[in-house]
XYZ file of C-alpha atoms in Angstrom:
381
model
C -0.010 0.023 -0.002
C 1.428 3.429 -0.893
C 2.455 5.697 1.849
C 3.643 9.101 1.093
C 2.292 11.306 3.838
C 5.051 12.884 5.757
C 7.645 13.351 2.958
C 4.818 14.587 0.705
C 3.680 17.004 3.165
C 7.077 18.896 3.401
C 7.718 18.314 -0.314
C 4.302 20.002 -1.363
C 4.474 22.855 0.954
C 7.978 23.804 -0.302
C 6.958 23.580 -3.771
C 6.040 26.784 -5.804
C 2.391 27.237 -6.578
C 1.303 25.369 -9.721
C 0.360 26.950 -12.877
C -2.790 24.853 -13.315
C -5.171 27.315 -12.253
C -8.450 28.053 -13.817
C -8.834 30.661 -16.479
C -9.717 34.134 -15.040
C -13.180 35.490 -14.986
C -11.906 38.524 -17.006
C -11.535 36.460 -20.305
C -12.647 38.635 -23.124
C -15.497 37.874 -25.250
C -13.662 38.868 -28.305
C -11.018 36.165 -27.651
C -13.683 33.585 -27.166
C -15.290 34.513 -30.354
C -12.101 34.204 -32.329
C -11.836 30.523 -31.156
C -13.572 28.117 -33.512
C -12.467 25.087 -31.748
C -15.664 24.198 -29.928
C -14.642 20.662 -29.351
C -12.841 21.834 -26.127
C -15.961 23.504 -24.700
C -16.943 21.682 -21.451
C -20.527 22.486 -21.600
C -21.431 22.641 -25.266
C -23.804 20.255 -26.867
C -21.818 17.187 -28.038
C -21.086 17.413 -31.864
C -22.164 14.366 -33.774
C -18.507 13.293 -34.438
C -17.891 13.001 -30.685
C -19.877 9.867 -30.275
C -17.326 8.053 -32.620
C -14.492 8.845 -30.193
C -15.851 6.804 -27.464
C -15.620 3.724 -29.570
C -11.963 4.387 -30.467
C -9.374 1.973 -28.932
C -11.912 0.445 -26.619
C -9.714 -2.322 -25.609
C -7.152 0.209 -24.244
C -9.627 2.467 -22.489
C -9.317 2.876 -18.621
C -11.583 4.909 -16.391
C -12.380 5.695 -12.809
C -15.316 7.257 -11.091
C -14.743 9.277 -8.069
C -17.438 10.731 -5.627
C -16.110 13.872 -3.935
C -17.823 14.388 -0.723
C -17.543 16.690 2.398
C -19.404 19.388 4.442
C -20.579 22.522 2.773
C -18.024 25.061 1.521
C -14.820 22.995 1.864
C -14.022 23.641 -1.870
C -15.285 20.564 -3.676
C -16.572 22.334 -6.816
C -13.477 24.488 -7.037
C -11.404 21.494 -6.615
C -13.051 19.492 -9.431
C -12.991 22.608 -11.735
C -9.237 22.999 -11.216
C -8.256 19.235 -11.543
C -10.078 18.871 -14.843
C -8.916 22.398 -15.956
C -12.435 23.529 -16.915
C -15.309 25.444 -15.208
C -18.247 23.114 -15.124
C -19.299 23.557 -11.507
C -20.738 26.730 -10.430
C -19.020 28.226 -7.208
C -19.694 31.004 -4.724
C -18.400 32.135 -1.327
C -21.622 30.801 0.489
C -22.570 27.483 1.506
C -24.904 25.109 -0.395
C -24.062 26.407 -3.967
C -24.108 22.800 -5.351
C -27.684 21.672 -4.880
C -27.443 18.412 -6.672
C -24.767 16.107 -8.007
C -22.790 17.340 -11.137
C -20.697 15.312 -13.274
C -17.277 16.388 -14.448
C -14.989 14.498 -16.875
C -11.315 14.627 -17.536
C -9.772 12.443 -20.196
C -6.118 12.031 -20.249
C -4.580 9.745 -22.912
C -6.383 6.343 -22.569
C -7.798 7.267 -19.053
C -11.033 8.861 -18.293
C -11.572 10.378 -14.728
C -15.342 10.996 -13.874
C -15.781 13.181 -10.830
C -19.171 13.508 -9.101
C -19.541 16.921 -7.323
C -21.950 16.305 -4.514
C -23.917 18.749 -2.235
C -22.403 19.449 1.108
C -23.437 16.797 3.611
C -26.187 18.319 5.805
C -28.446 17.592 8.787
C -32.221 17.886 8.588
C -32.058 21.049 10.561
C -29.756 22.808 7.913
C -32.289 21.527 5.129
C -35.058 23.313 6.788
C -32.861 26.494 7.578
C -31.588 27.033 3.789
C -34.861 25.861 2.159
C -33.135 22.790 0.608
C -34.990 20.153 -1.250
C -35.495 16.816 0.680
C -33.752 15.144 -2.166
C -30.563 17.115 -1.176
C -29.548 14.190 1.352
C -30.153 11.494 -1.153
C -28.119 13.084 -4.130
C -24.801 12.263 -2.658
C -25.749 8.642 -2.147
C -26.810 8.310 -5.768
C -23.361 9.598 -6.751
C -21.466 7.155 -4.467
C -23.378 4.180 -5.666
C -21.812 4.966 -9.159
C -18.418 5.529 -7.846
C -15.333 3.399 -7.670
C -13.720 5.526 -4.993
C -14.711 8.164 -2.357
C -12.653 11.360 -2.013
C -13.173 13.020 1.340
C -12.468 16.674 1.387
C -11.473 18.547 4.465
C -10.879 22.318 4.877
C -7.585 22.782 6.796
C -7.954 26.482 6.993
C -10.920 26.377 9.378
C -9.179 25.962 12.863
C -12.652 25.198 14.445
C -13.444 22.054 12.310
C -10.357 20.851 10.746
C -9.258 18.400 13.616
C -12.415 16.366 13.405
C -14.314 14.514 10.550
C -17.978 15.623 10.632
C -20.431 13.107 11.854
C -22.282 13.167 8.500
C -18.905 12.340 6.691
C -18.155 9.504 9.087
C -21.670 8.075 8.910
C -21.316 8.177 5.037
C -18.083 6.297 5.181
C -19.502 3.735 7.487
C -22.440 3.197 5.154
C -20.230 2.719 2.202
C -17.235 0.938 3.920
C -16.970 -1.441 1.016
C -15.592 1.336 -1.270
C -12.009 2.516 -1.038
C -11.520 6.205 0.086
C -8.852 8.683 0.469
C -8.542 11.985 2.294
C -7.797 15.353 0.490
C -6.706 18.102 2.809
C -7.670 21.473 1.035
C -6.647 25.037 1.347
C -3.055 24.204 2.524
C -2.085 27.682 1.119
C -3.711 29.227 4.048
C -1.436 27.384 6.528
C 2.074 28.599 7.278
C 3.035 25.810 9.649
C 4.026 22.384 8.249
C 3.576 20.897 11.664
C -0.010 21.620 11.709
C -0.466 19.523 8.438
C 1.476 16.728 9.909
C -0.492 16.778 13.013
C -3.851 16.779 11.119
C -2.856 13.786 8.905
C -2.062 11.730 12.234
C -5.290 12.788 13.864
C -7.770 12.493 11.014
C -6.479 9.081 10.014
C -6.013 7.947 13.598
C -2.418 7.439 12.535
C -3.581 4.704 10.363
C -3.959 4.056 6.650
C -6.045 0.951 5.554
C -5.975 -0.665 8.893
C -2.411 -0.469 9.368
C -0.610 1.699 11.955
C 1.781 4.295 10.418
C 3.557 5.371 13.610
C 6.445 3.850 15.193
C 5.870 1.351 17.925
C 2.214 0.911 17.255
C 0.655 -2.539 17.297
C -1.033 -3.814 14.125
C -3.187 -6.113 16.065
C -5.407 -3.066 17.123
C -5.660 -1.912 13.693
C -6.741 -5.411 12.626
C -9.341 -5.516 15.405
C -10.828 -2.329 14.130
C -11.027 -3.601 10.616
C -12.814 -6.676 12.044
C -15.271 -4.477 13.788
C -16.265 -2.688 10.594
C -16.593 -6.028 8.789
C -18.890 -7.397 11.567
C -21.081 -4.126 11.553
C -20.239 -3.275 15.183
C -21.142 0.365 15.865
C -18.275 2.628 16.422
C -17.907 4.964 19.160
C -20.526 7.792 19.053
C -17.746 10.227 19.657
C -15.606 9.000 16.804
C -14.043 11.860 14.808
C -11.487 9.971 12.727
C -11.401 7.160 9.973
C -8.813 4.362 10.187
C -9.531 3.169 6.554
C -8.333 5.993 4.154
C -5.982 4.384 1.538
C -4.121 7.644 1.106
C -3.880 11.360 2.066
C -3.265 14.364 -0.260
C -2.362 17.866 0.520
C -3.811 20.246 -2.172
C -4.947 23.796 -2.568
C -7.935 23.689 -4.996
C -7.534 27.496 -5.574
C -3.962 27.651 -6.712
C -3.771 23.999 -8.074
C -0.869 23.095 -5.746
C -0.821 19.286 -5.250
C -3.452 18.420 -7.978
C -0.935 16.949 -10.445
C 0.096 14.305 -7.897
C -3.531 13.538 -6.970
C -4.487 13.279 -10.731
C -1.421 10.873 -11.308
C -2.714 8.773 -8.484
C -6.155 8.465 -9.762
C -4.978 7.645 -13.229
C -2.928 4.700 -11.591
C -6.115 3.480 -9.960
C -8.216 3.462 -13.068
C -9.824 0.126 -14.263
C -9.807 -1.234 -17.728
C -13.347 -0.729 -19.161
C -14.998 1.263 -21.883
C -15.362 5.079 -21.375
C -18.772 6.367 -20.424
C -18.175 9.715 -22.234
C -16.657 10.827 -25.323
C -13.187 12.164 -25.013
C -14.059 15.769 -25.795
C -16.972 16.198 -23.249
C -16.305 17.685 -19.854
C -19.849 17.557 -18.295
C -23.151 15.807 -18.879
C -25.050 18.833 -17.900
C -27.125 20.544 -20.373
C -26.030 24.232 -21.321
C -29.480 25.434 -19.983
C -29.026 23.964 -16.608
C -25.462 25.479 -16.397
C -26.731 28.888 -17.124
C -29.322 28.766 -14.474
C -27.073 27.483 -11.922
C -24.373 30.024 -12.717
C -26.888 32.918 -12.138
C -27.967 31.366 -8.836
C -24.371 30.945 -7.679
C -23.628 34.691 -8.368
C -26.783 35.758 -6.576
C -25.378 34.080 -3.517
C -22.304 36.100 -3.778
C -23.893 39.389 -4.195
C -26.821 39.232 -1.838
C -26.685 39.101 2.013
C -27.647 36.449 4.412
C -30.592 34.123 3.568
C -32.032 36.294 0.801
C -30.583 34.348 -2.243
C -31.877 30.959 -0.794
C -35.447 32.275 -1.218
C -34.945 33.120 -4.993
C -35.930 31.054 -7.872
C -34.236 31.180 -11.215
C -35.885 30.117 -14.456
C -34.525 30.050 -18.185
C -36.574 32.089 -20.436
C -34.419 31.763 -23.545
C -31.497 29.885 -24.937
C -30.018 29.735 -28.421
C -26.754 29.116 -30.066
C -26.072 31.014 -33.339
C -22.804 31.218 -35.103
C -20.784 30.448 -31.852
C -22.464 33.075 -29.867
C -24.779 31.972 -26.883
C -27.941 34.061 -26.515
C -29.773 33.528 -23.281
C -32.265 35.185 -20.698
C -32.901 34.169 -17.146
C -35.667 35.396 -14.856
C -35.221 35.677 -11.082
C -38.429 35.306 -9.300
C -38.429 37.257 -5.957
C -40.770 36.740 -3.062
C -41.539 40.399 -2.421
C -40.897 43.704 -4.140
C -38.447 44.898 -1.496
C -36.096 42.000 -2.368
C -36.612 42.571 -5.999
C -35.380 46.245 -5.464
C -32.520 44.988 -3.539
C -31.290 42.790 -6.418
C -31.651 45.584 -8.894
C -30.035 48.278 -6.798
C -30.070 51.983 -7.624
C -30.691 52.440 -11.271
C -30.243 48.772 -11.823
C -26.549 48.900 -10.832
C -26.313 45.799 -8.797
C -28.300 43.673 -11.447
C -25.673 44.957 -14.256
C -22.836 43.950 -11.962
C -24.391 40.498 -11.485
C -25.084 40.162 -15.189
C -21.502 40.843 -16.200
C -20.001 38.566 -13.534
C -22.323 35.658 -14.857
C -21.485 36.516 -18.480
C -17.876 36.218 -17.560
C -18.339 32.906 -16.033
C -20.326 31.659 -18.985
C -17.735 32.666 -21.377
C -15.084 30.825 -19.529
C -17.456 27.822 -19.222
C -18.570 27.595 -22.927
C -15.503 29.070 -24.604
C -17.790 31.196 -26.699
C -19.207 34.717 -26.736
C -22.304 35.101 -24.513
C -25.100 37.493 -24.623
C -27.070 37.347 -21.352
C -30.010 38.984 -19.918
C -31.241 38.737 -16.312
C -34.795 40.022 -15.456
C -36.557 40.066 -12.127
C -40.177 39.574 -11.119
C -41.990 39.520 -7.702
C -45.128 37.763 -6.648
C -48.207 39.513 -7.714
C -46.527 41.266 -10.701
């Protein structure tokens, strides 16, 4: 079993930041318009020729399906966008930006990695507080059931929560203990101390990987006993905050891209010989219409305070692709006229800012020029 924890920690933290960052939001419409290579667009409708690629060299094809789980706002969507080097998962600074599982695809050589971006694991109380759909909790289960491996993401920049795995994460790992899993410590760029990371690795894994102690002088008999308890279904301690059965641990910064190359190489090495599920030039199975609506909703979360954006409903009014230009319109339905005025701002200034930001996101997402209109409406109007 591979073990690269402590040496990797020191090595990664001393390494300069990776250049594998996402394209900036300031990408110009003119540059996007000049590009005629629509085959690289992650969210475009698949061209007719793309279906032929999936049958090419079938005997040599490898794939791995990865379910990425964690509590809200640990950076799952940003991580997936950066590791596949395409914006396909809408992101924001607020929790619960991802409301349902999204699929992101990265094809490298003969290997296809399929990532499932799942909603943050929540309790019933959080579902009521943020007006989440009841299907919110079942969405991640559906993703895991189609996955070969589980990636657990932990935010190391949060000093209050980084030393413990959340109970919802642990419950999920117990429920799917038959699947291999690995731990991803995200946002390492926010830490200055190497010692903190080393201590976190030992704490969160209980100084154990795959049932074997990693520390000197530790007995393997205790680890084997723990593995036996899992197999027999004996409940673990209710105060459990660690997981003894991670296969590996990776230190990354989803924002800067640091550590993602090593993680991607590891996943490629774990791929299974089988036919690809998607064509090689496809980066998501989501429709352009769905991506547009989710992008608008994500930026409303950024621009509006407190719980207000969670009470808004976004609906696509129009979508058309003409001569490599996306024409689209989205309506934001507001519960009251006061909230509608808040979204629009003085002289519609805030609404213009939101529209410009979403347009920039969509240009990066589609690799094409975008003409976007966002309108508002309140109940009774």
